[in-house]
PDB file of C-alpha atoms in Angstrom:
ATOM      1  CA  ASP A  59     -10.812  44.648  52.152  1.00  0.00           C
ATOM      2  CA  GLN A  60      -7.962  46.852  51.031  1.00  0.00           C
ATOM      3  CA  GLN A  61      -6.839  45.136  47.891  1.00  0.00           C
ATOM      4  CA  VAL A  62      -4.254  47.821  47.232  1.00  0.00           C
ATOM      5  CA  LYS A  63      -1.947  48.995  50.013  1.00  0.00           C
ATOM      6  CA  GLN A  64       0.406  51.911  50.190  1.00  0.00           C
ATOM      7  CA  ASN A  65       2.198  51.424  53.464  1.00  0.00           C
ATOM      8  CA  SER A  66       4.114  54.690  53.493  1.00  0.00           C
ATOM      9  CA  PRO A  67       1.837  57.661  54.155  1.00  0.00           C
ATOM     10  CA  SER A  68       4.616  60.124  53.389  1.00  0.00           C
ATOM     11  CA  LEU A  69       7.990  60.416  51.686  1.00  0.00           C
ATOM     12  CA  SER A  70      10.457  63.290  51.593  1.00  0.00           C
ATOM     13  CA  VAL A  71      13.300  63.550  49.082  1.00  0.00           C
ATOM     14  CA  GLN A  72      15.767  66.157  47.928  1.00  0.00           C
ATOM     15  CA  GLU A  73      15.359  67.823  44.554  1.00  0.00           C
ATOM     16  CA  GLY A  74      17.292  65.966  41.862  1.00  0.00           C
ATOM     17  CA  ARG A  75      17.265  62.658  43.717  1.00  0.00           C
ATOM     18  CA  ILE A  76      15.123  59.611  43.011  1.00  0.00           C
ATOM     19  CA  SER A  77      11.663  59.202  44.548  1.00  0.00           C
ATOM     20  CA  ILE A  78      10.386  55.656  44.956  1.00  0.00           C
ATOM     21  CA  LEU A  79       6.767  55.118  45.875  1.00  0.00           C
ATOM     22  CA  ASN A  80       5.584  51.610  46.655  1.00  0.00           C
ATOM     23  CA  CYS A  81       2.334  49.717  46.420  1.00  0.00           C
ATOM     24  CA  ASP A  82       1.333  46.153  47.276  1.00  0.00           C
ATOM     25  CA  TYR A  83      -1.738  44.341  46.051  1.00  0.00           C
ATOM     26  CA  THR A  84      -3.519  41.253  47.287  1.00  0.00           C
ATOM     27  CA  ASN A  85      -5.663  40.074  44.397  1.00  0.00           C
ATOM     28  CA  SER A  86      -4.083  38.794  41.209  1.00  0.00           C
ATOM     29  CA  MET A  87      -7.316  38.883  39.256  1.00  0.00           C
ATOM     30  CA  PHE A  88      -6.789  42.436  38.167  1.00  0.00           C
ATOM     31  CA  ASP A  89      -4.296  42.910  35.415  1.00  0.00           C
ATOM     32  CA  TYR A  90      -3.965  46.636  35.104  1.00  0.00           C
ATOM     33  CA  PHE A  91      -2.329  49.077  37.473  1.00  0.00           C
ATOM     34  CA  LEU A  92      -2.285  52.847  37.460  1.00  0.00           C
ATOM     35  CA  TRP A  93      -0.738  55.741  39.326  1.00  0.00           C
ATOM     36  CA  TYR A  94      -2.578  58.975  39.940  1.00  0.00           C
ATOM     37  CA  LYS A  95      -1.212  62.244  41.245  1.00  0.00           C
ATOM     38  CA  LYS A  96      -3.223  64.670  43.343  1.00  0.00           C
ATOM     39  CA  TYR A  97      -2.517  68.265  44.243  1.00  0.00           C
ATOM     40  CA  PRO A  98      -4.407  69.994  47.104  1.00  0.00           C
ATOM     41  CA  ALA A  99      -7.923  71.144  46.197  1.00  0.00           C
ATOM     42  CA  GLU A 100      -7.758  69.302  42.883  1.00  0.00           C
ATOM     43  CA  GLY A 101      -8.934  65.917  41.700  1.00  0.00           C
ATOM     44  CA  PRO A 102      -6.494  63.083  40.995  1.00  0.00           C
ATOM     45  CA  THR A 103      -4.924  63.101  37.542  1.00  0.00           C
ATOM     46  CA  PHE A 104      -3.718  60.059  35.663  1.00  0.00           C
ATOM     47  CA  LEU A 105       0.054  59.670  35.617  1.00  0.00           C
ATOM     48  CA  ILE A 106       1.131  56.303  34.251  1.00  0.00           C
ATOM     49  CA  SER A 107      -0.142  52.750  33.963  1.00  0.00           C
ATOM     50  CA  ILE A 108       1.128  49.239  33.447  1.00  0.00           C
ATOM     51  CA  SER A 109      -0.439  46.008  32.280  1.00  0.00           C
ATOM     52  CA  SER A 110       0.462  42.702  33.880  1.00  0.00           C
ATOM     53  CA  ILE A 111       1.983  41.500  30.611  1.00  0.00           C
ATOM     54  CA  LYS A 112       4.787  43.973  31.240  1.00  0.00           C
ATOM     55  CA  ASP A 113       7.170  44.471  34.115  1.00  0.00           C
ATOM     56  CA  LYS A 114       8.144  48.035  33.321  1.00  0.00           C
ATOM     57  CA  ASN A 115       6.623  51.102  31.714  1.00  0.00           C
ATOM     58  CA  GLU A 116       8.403  54.397  31.262  1.00  0.00           C
ATOM     59  CA  ASP A 117       7.156  57.894  30.505  1.00  0.00           C
ATOM     60  CA  GLY A 118       9.757  60.608  30.744  1.00  0.00           C
ATOM     61  CA  ARG A 119      10.882  60.970  34.348  1.00  0.00           C
ATOM     62  CA  PHE A 120       8.318  58.436  35.554  1.00  0.00           C
ATOM     63  CA  THR A 121       8.804  54.671  35.491  1.00  0.00           C
ATOM     64  CA  VAL A 122       6.514  52.053  36.966  1.00  0.00           C
ATOM     65  CA  PHE A 123       7.819  48.590  37.809  1.00  0.00           C
ATOM     66  CA  LEU A 124       5.619  45.572  38.369  1.00  0.00           C
ATOM     67  CA  ASN A 125       6.811  42.509  40.292  1.00  0.00           C
ATOM     68  CA  LYS A 126       4.036  39.980  39.878  1.00  0.00           C
ATOM     69  CA  SER A 127       5.602  37.279  42.028  1.00  0.00           C
ATOM     70  CA  ALA A 128       5.830  39.723  44.936  1.00  0.00           C
ATOM     71  CA  LYS A 129       2.519  41.432  44.069  1.00  0.00           C
ATOM     72  CA  HIS A 130       4.311  44.729  44.259  1.00  0.00           C
ATOM     73  CA  LEU A 131       4.568  47.769  42.079  1.00  0.00           C
ATOM     74  CA  SER A 132       6.628  50.877  42.421  1.00  0.00           C
ATOM     75  CA  LEU A 133       6.788  54.311  40.857  1.00  0.00           C
ATOM     76  CA  HIS A 134      10.204  55.865  40.294  1.00  0.00           C
ATOM     77  CA  ILE A 135      10.577  59.570  39.650  1.00  0.00           C
ATOM     78  CA  VAL A 136      13.999  60.618  38.398  1.00  0.00           C
ATOM     79  CA  PRO A 137      15.048  63.334  38.886  1.00  0.00           C
ATOM     80  CA  SER A 138      12.538  64.566  41.451  1.00  0.00           C
ATOM     81  CA  GLN A 139      11.375  68.164  41.167  1.00  0.00           C
ATOM     82  CA  PRO A 140       9.585  70.405  43.700  1.00  0.00           C
ATOM     83  CA  GLY A 141       6.542  70.395  41.398  1.00  0.00           C
ATOM     84  CA  ASP A 142       6.266  66.650  41.955  1.00  0.00           C
ATOM     85  CA  SER A 143       5.194  67.318  45.541  1.00  0.00           C
ATOM     86  CA  ALA A 144       1.710  65.811  45.719  1.00  0.00           C
ATOM     87  CA  VAL A 145      -0.207  62.791  46.948  1.00  0.00           C
ATOM     88  CA  TYR A 146       0.268  59.717  44.782  1.00  0.00           C
ATOM     89  CA  PHE A 147      -2.349  56.995  44.592  1.00  0.00           C
ATOM     90  CA  CYS A 148      -1.801  53.587  43.101  1.00  0.00           C
ATOM     91  CA  ALA A 149      -4.841  51.822  41.694  1.00  0.00           C
ATOM     92  CA  ARG A 150      -5.560  48.439  40.230  1.00  0.00           C
ATOM     93  CA  GLY A 151      -8.270  47.082  38.066  1.00  0.00           C
ATOM     94  CA  ARG A 152      -9.833  47.764  34.784  1.00  0.00           C
ATOM     95  CA  GLY A 153     -13.058  49.381  33.791  1.00  0.00           C
ATOM     96  CA  ASN A 154     -15.566  49.933  36.544  1.00  0.00           C
ATOM     97  CA  ASP A 155     -13.826  48.083  39.354  1.00  0.00           C
ATOM     98  CA  MET A 156     -10.954  50.398  40.124  1.00  0.00           C
ATOM     99  CA  ARG A 157      -9.511  50.128  43.645  1.00  0.00           C
ATOM    100  CA  PHE A 158      -7.238  52.783  45.068  1.00  0.00           C
ATOM    101  CA  GLY A 159      -4.594  52.747  47.756  1.00  0.00           C
ATOM    102  CA  ALA A 160      -4.619  55.244  50.615  1.00  0.00           C
ATOM    103  CA  GLY A 161      -2.001  57.428  48.965  1.00  0.00           C
ATOM    104  CA  THR A 162       1.559  58.552  49.712  1.00  0.00           C
ATOM    105  CA  ARG A 163       2.335  62.218  50.201  1.00  0.00           C
ATOM    106  CA  LEU A 164       5.574  63.068  48.405  1.00  0.00           C
ATOM    107  CA  THR A 165       7.495  66.190  49.374  1.00  0.00           C
ATOM    108  CA  VAL A 166      10.414  67.212  47.191  1.00  0.00           C
ATOM    109  CA  LYS A 167      12.652  69.718  48.934  1.00  0.00           C
ATOM    110  CA  PRO A 168      14.514  72.338  46.895  1.00  0.00           C
TER     111      PRO A 168
ATOM    112  CA  ASN B 103     -12.492  72.522  28.013  1.00  0.00           C
ATOM    113  CA  ALA B 104     -14.013  72.181  31.497  1.00  0.00           C
ATOM    114  CA  GLY B 105     -13.694  68.380  31.815  1.00  0.00           C
ATOM    115  CA  VAL B 106     -15.505  67.268  34.975  1.00  0.00           C
ATOM    116  CA  THR B 107     -17.197  69.938  37.091  1.00  0.00           C
ATOM    117  CA  GLN B 108     -18.515  69.345  40.587  1.00  0.00           C
ATOM    118  CA  THR B 109     -20.886  71.609  42.495  1.00  0.00           C
ATOM    119  CA  PRO B 110     -20.830  72.691  45.222  1.00  0.00           C
ATOM    120  CA  LYS B 111     -17.173  72.730  46.255  1.00  0.00           C
ATOM    121  CA  PHE B 112     -17.927  72.979  49.969  1.00  0.00           C
ATOM    122  CA  ARG B 113     -20.980  72.288  52.074  1.00  0.00           C
ATOM    123  CA  VAL B 114     -21.843  71.949  55.746  1.00  0.00           C
ATOM    124  CA  LEU B 115     -24.942  69.945  56.610  1.00  0.00           C
ATOM    125  CA  LYS B 116     -26.713  69.205  59.827  1.00  0.00           C
ATOM    126  CA  THR B 117     -27.404  65.595  60.697  1.00  0.00           C
ATOM    127  CA  GLY B 118     -30.606  64.468  59.012  1.00  0.00           C
ATOM    128  CA  GLN B 119     -30.551  67.072  56.246  1.00  0.00           C
ATOM    129  CA  SER B 120     -30.558  66.083  52.616  1.00  0.00           C
ATOM    130  CA  MET B 121     -28.582  67.374  49.677  1.00  0.00           C
ATOM    131  CA  THR B 122     -27.571  66.592  46.128  1.00  0.00           C
ATOM    132  CA  LEU B 123     -24.091  66.816  44.670  1.00  0.00           C
ATOM    133  CA  LEU B 124     -23.930  67.516  40.964  1.00  0.00           C
ATOM    134  CA  CYS B 125     -21.320  66.233  38.558  1.00  0.00           C
ATOM    135  CA  ALA B 126     -21.223  67.422  34.955  1.00  0.00           C
ATOM    136  CA  GLN B 127     -18.830  66.333  32.200  1.00  0.00           C
ATOM    137  CA  ASP B 128     -18.463  67.777  28.740  1.00  0.00           C
ATOM    138  CA  MET B 129     -16.352  65.004  27.174  1.00  0.00           C
ATOM    139  CA  ASN B 130     -19.249  62.800  26.041  1.00  0.00           C
ATOM    140  CA  HIS B 131     -18.006  60.025  28.333  1.00  0.00           C
ATOM    141  CA  GLU B 132     -20.206  56.996  28.789  1.00  0.00           C
ATOM    142  CA  TYR B 133     -19.061  56.037  32.265  1.00  0.00           C
ATOM    143  CA  MET B 134     -19.322  58.127  35.402  1.00  0.00           C
ATOM    144  CA  TYR B 135     -18.368  57.440  39.032  1.00  0.00           C
ATOM    145  CA  TRP B 136     -18.746  58.818  42.527  1.00  0.00           C
ATOM    146  CA  TYR B 137     -15.934  58.229  45.015  1.00  0.00           C
ATOM    147  CA  ARG B 138     -15.330  59.336  48.560  1.00  0.00           C
ATOM    148  CA  GLN B 139     -11.916  59.997  50.006  1.00  0.00           C
ATOM    149  CA  ASP B 140     -11.252  59.571  53.703  1.00  0.00           C
ATOM    150  CA  PRO B 141      -7.944  59.803  55.573  1.00  0.00           C
ATOM    151  CA  GLY B 142      -6.052  56.506  55.440  1.00  0.00           C
ATOM    152  CA  MET B 143      -8.688  54.925  53.216  1.00  0.00           C
ATOM    153  CA  GLY B 144      -7.910  56.131  49.743  1.00  0.00           C
ATOM    154  CA  LEU B 145     -10.720  56.536  47.259  1.00  0.00           C
ATOM    155  CA  ARG B 146     -13.710  54.246  47.620  1.00  0.00           C
ATOM    156  CA  LEU B 147     -16.358  53.789  44.963  1.00  0.00           C
ATOM    157  CA  ILE B 148     -19.901  54.717  46.022  1.00  0.00           C
ATOM    158  CA  HIS B 149     -21.934  54.289  42.831  1.00  0.00           C
ATOM    159  CA  TYR B 150     -21.264  54.325  39.147  1.00  0.00           C
ATOM    160  CA  SER B 151     -23.111  54.539  35.839  1.00  0.00           C
ATOM    161  CA  VAL B 152     -22.309  52.897  32.509  1.00  0.00           C
ATOM    162  CA  GLY B 153     -24.754  55.022  30.566  1.00  0.00           C
ATOM    163  CA  GLU B 154     -27.752  57.307  30.660  1.00  0.00           C
ATOM    164  CA  GLY B 155     -30.508  55.846  32.810  1.00  0.00           C
ATOM    165  CA  THR B 156     -28.320  53.142  34.384  1.00  0.00           C
ATOM    166  CA  THR B 157     -26.629  53.065  37.786  1.00  0.00           C
ATOM    167  CA  ALA B 158     -24.904  50.431  39.896  1.00  0.00           C
ATOM    168  CA  LYS B 159     -23.600  50.084  43.442  1.00  0.00           C
ATOM    169  CA  GLY B 160     -19.953  50.313  44.260  1.00  0.00           C
ATOM    170  CA  GLU B 161     -17.996  49.423  47.359  1.00  0.00           C
ATOM    171  CA  VAL B 162     -19.729  51.769  49.853  1.00  0.00           C
ATOM    172  CA  PRO B 163     -23.244  52.590  48.541  1.00  0.00           C
ATOM    173  CA  ASP B 164     -25.217  52.690  51.800  1.00  0.00           C
ATOM    174  CA  GLY B 165     -26.793  56.054  52.599  1.00  0.00           C
ATOM    175  CA  TYR B 166     -26.440  57.367  49.034  1.00  0.00           C
ATOM    176  CA  ASN B 167     -28.587  57.388  45.932  1.00  0.00           C
ATOM    177  CA  VAL B 168     -27.671  58.393  42.399  1.00  0.00           C
ATOM    178  CA  SER B 169     -29.336  59.293  39.145  1.00  0.00           C
ATOM    179  CA  ARG B 170     -28.124  59.665  35.564  1.00  0.00           C
ATOM    180  CA  LEU B 171     -31.010  61.213  33.681  1.00  0.00           C
ATOM    181  CA  LYS B 172     -28.721  62.881  31.155  1.00  0.00           C
ATOM    182  CA  LYS B 173     -25.487  61.500  29.774  1.00  0.00           C
ATOM    183  CA  GLN B 174     -23.462  64.483  30.911  1.00  0.00           C
ATOM    184  CA  ASN B 175     -24.773  64.627  34.495  1.00  0.00           C
ATOM    185  CA  PHE B 176     -24.414  62.272  37.449  1.00  0.00           C
ATOM    186  CA  LEU B 177     -26.120  63.238  40.693  1.00  0.00           C
ATOM    187  CA  LEU B 178     -25.261  61.935  44.158  1.00  0.00           C
ATOM    188  CA  GLY B 179     -27.931  62.311  46.820  1.00  0.00           C
ATOM    189  CA  LEU B 180     -27.818  62.047  50.569  1.00  0.00           C
ATOM    190  CA  GLU B 181     -31.351  61.614  51.907  1.00  0.00           C
ATOM    191  CA  SER B 182     -30.520  61.890  55.597  1.00  0.00           C
ATOM    192  CA  ALA B 183     -26.958  62.993  56.200  1.00  0.00           C
ATOM    193  CA  ALA B 184     -24.912  61.402  58.990  1.00  0.00           C
ATOM    194  CA  PRO B 185     -21.562  62.499  60.487  1.00  0.00           C
ATOM    195  CA  SER B 186     -20.004  59.344  58.980  1.00  0.00           C
ATOM    196  CA  GLN B 187     -20.634  60.879  55.556  1.00  0.00           C
ATOM    197  CA  THR B 188     -18.228  63.707  56.276  1.00  0.00           C
ATOM    198  CA  SER B 189     -15.728  63.273  53.472  1.00  0.00           C
ATOM    199  CA  VAL B 190     -14.366  64.628  50.234  1.00  0.00           C
ATOM    200  CA  TYR B 191     -16.413  63.435  47.293  1.00  0.00           C
ATOM    201  CA  PHE B 192     -14.943  63.035  43.824  1.00  0.00           C
ATOM    202  CA  CYS B 193     -16.747  62.488  40.590  1.00  0.00           C
ATOM    203  CA  ALA B 194     -14.955  60.879  37.652  1.00  0.00           C
ATOM    204  CA  SER B 195     -15.733  59.903  34.099  1.00  0.00           C
ATOM    205  CA  ARG B 196     -14.120  57.894  31.337  1.00  0.00           C
ATOM    206  CA  SER B 197     -14.786  56.913  27.779  1.00  0.00           C
ATOM    207  CA  VAL B 198     -15.530  53.368  26.670  1.00  0.00           C
ATOM    208  CA  SER B 199     -12.224  53.039  24.879  1.00  0.00           C
ATOM    209  CA  TYR B 200      -9.870  54.658  27.375  1.00  0.00           C
ATOM    210  CA  GLY B 201      -9.213  53.241  30.824  1.00  0.00           C
ATOM    211  CA  GLY B 202      -7.990  56.350  32.600  1.00  0.00           C
ATOM    212  CA  TYR B 203     -10.414  58.355  34.689  1.00  0.00           C
ATOM    213  CA  THR B 204     -10.894  62.124  34.551  1.00  0.00           C
ATOM    214  CA  PHE B 205     -11.696  63.457  38.001  1.00  0.00           C
ATOM    215  CA  GLY B 206     -13.443  66.588  39.165  1.00  0.00           C
ATOM    216  CA  SER B 207     -11.857  68.809  41.795  1.00  0.00           C
ATOM    217  CA  GLY B 208     -13.990  67.433  44.617  1.00  0.00           C
ATOM    218  CA  THR B 209     -16.704  68.473  47.074  1.00  0.00           C
ATOM    219  CA  ARG B 210     -15.776  68.772  50.722  1.00  0.00           C
ATOM    220  CA  LEU B 211     -18.817  67.843  52.797  1.00  0.00           C
ATOM    221  CA  THR B 212     -19.025  68.203  56.557  1.00  0.00           C
ATOM    222  CA  VAL B 213     -21.964  66.785  58.470  1.00  0.00           C
ATOM    223  CA  VAL B 214     -22.339  68.161  62.002  1.00  0.00           C
TER     224      VAL B 214
END
């Protein structure tokens, strides 16, 4: 039961352009969504989150949008940098019931 | 500031062998978690602990046992390893007041 789905396993963008990573969820019970970033041979690190009372949250170059009617969230990175190349996981839930998507590998080309 | 430390980083086991993965955190976090990451599956919760001496099952607990005898340590045991347990294992912790998880760098386990 994959309650969080990232349908694009990979994404490649040019440096300076926008990266858009997408995530769909199937259970509306959970009201908190997060994005994690993972480099090779490292653990995931927290990037940005959003509560269901909001539809947008911004932190520097990173913005997360939440469309509750479509059960969809997206992460925008503007402008993309080569150091952003990593695997990005979306997650939903709060507390001890955190569910993660399968991840999207972002490659930012110089 | 070490954060969350996992040992070992790599291990190869033969089917039927047992082993214990150790997770240690130095942030005085109450909550600790064990996840496994498999291709196309994301991170799946195996077991978790909300405090010293307490553990609970997650999404995929079968074949694993855990113990939290000290607040800073969370052990994951495999009593009889199977090839299906080949995976990358991540430990994470968080404080009561903050929702974000701090992850360790992972243990890559191969069962042959």
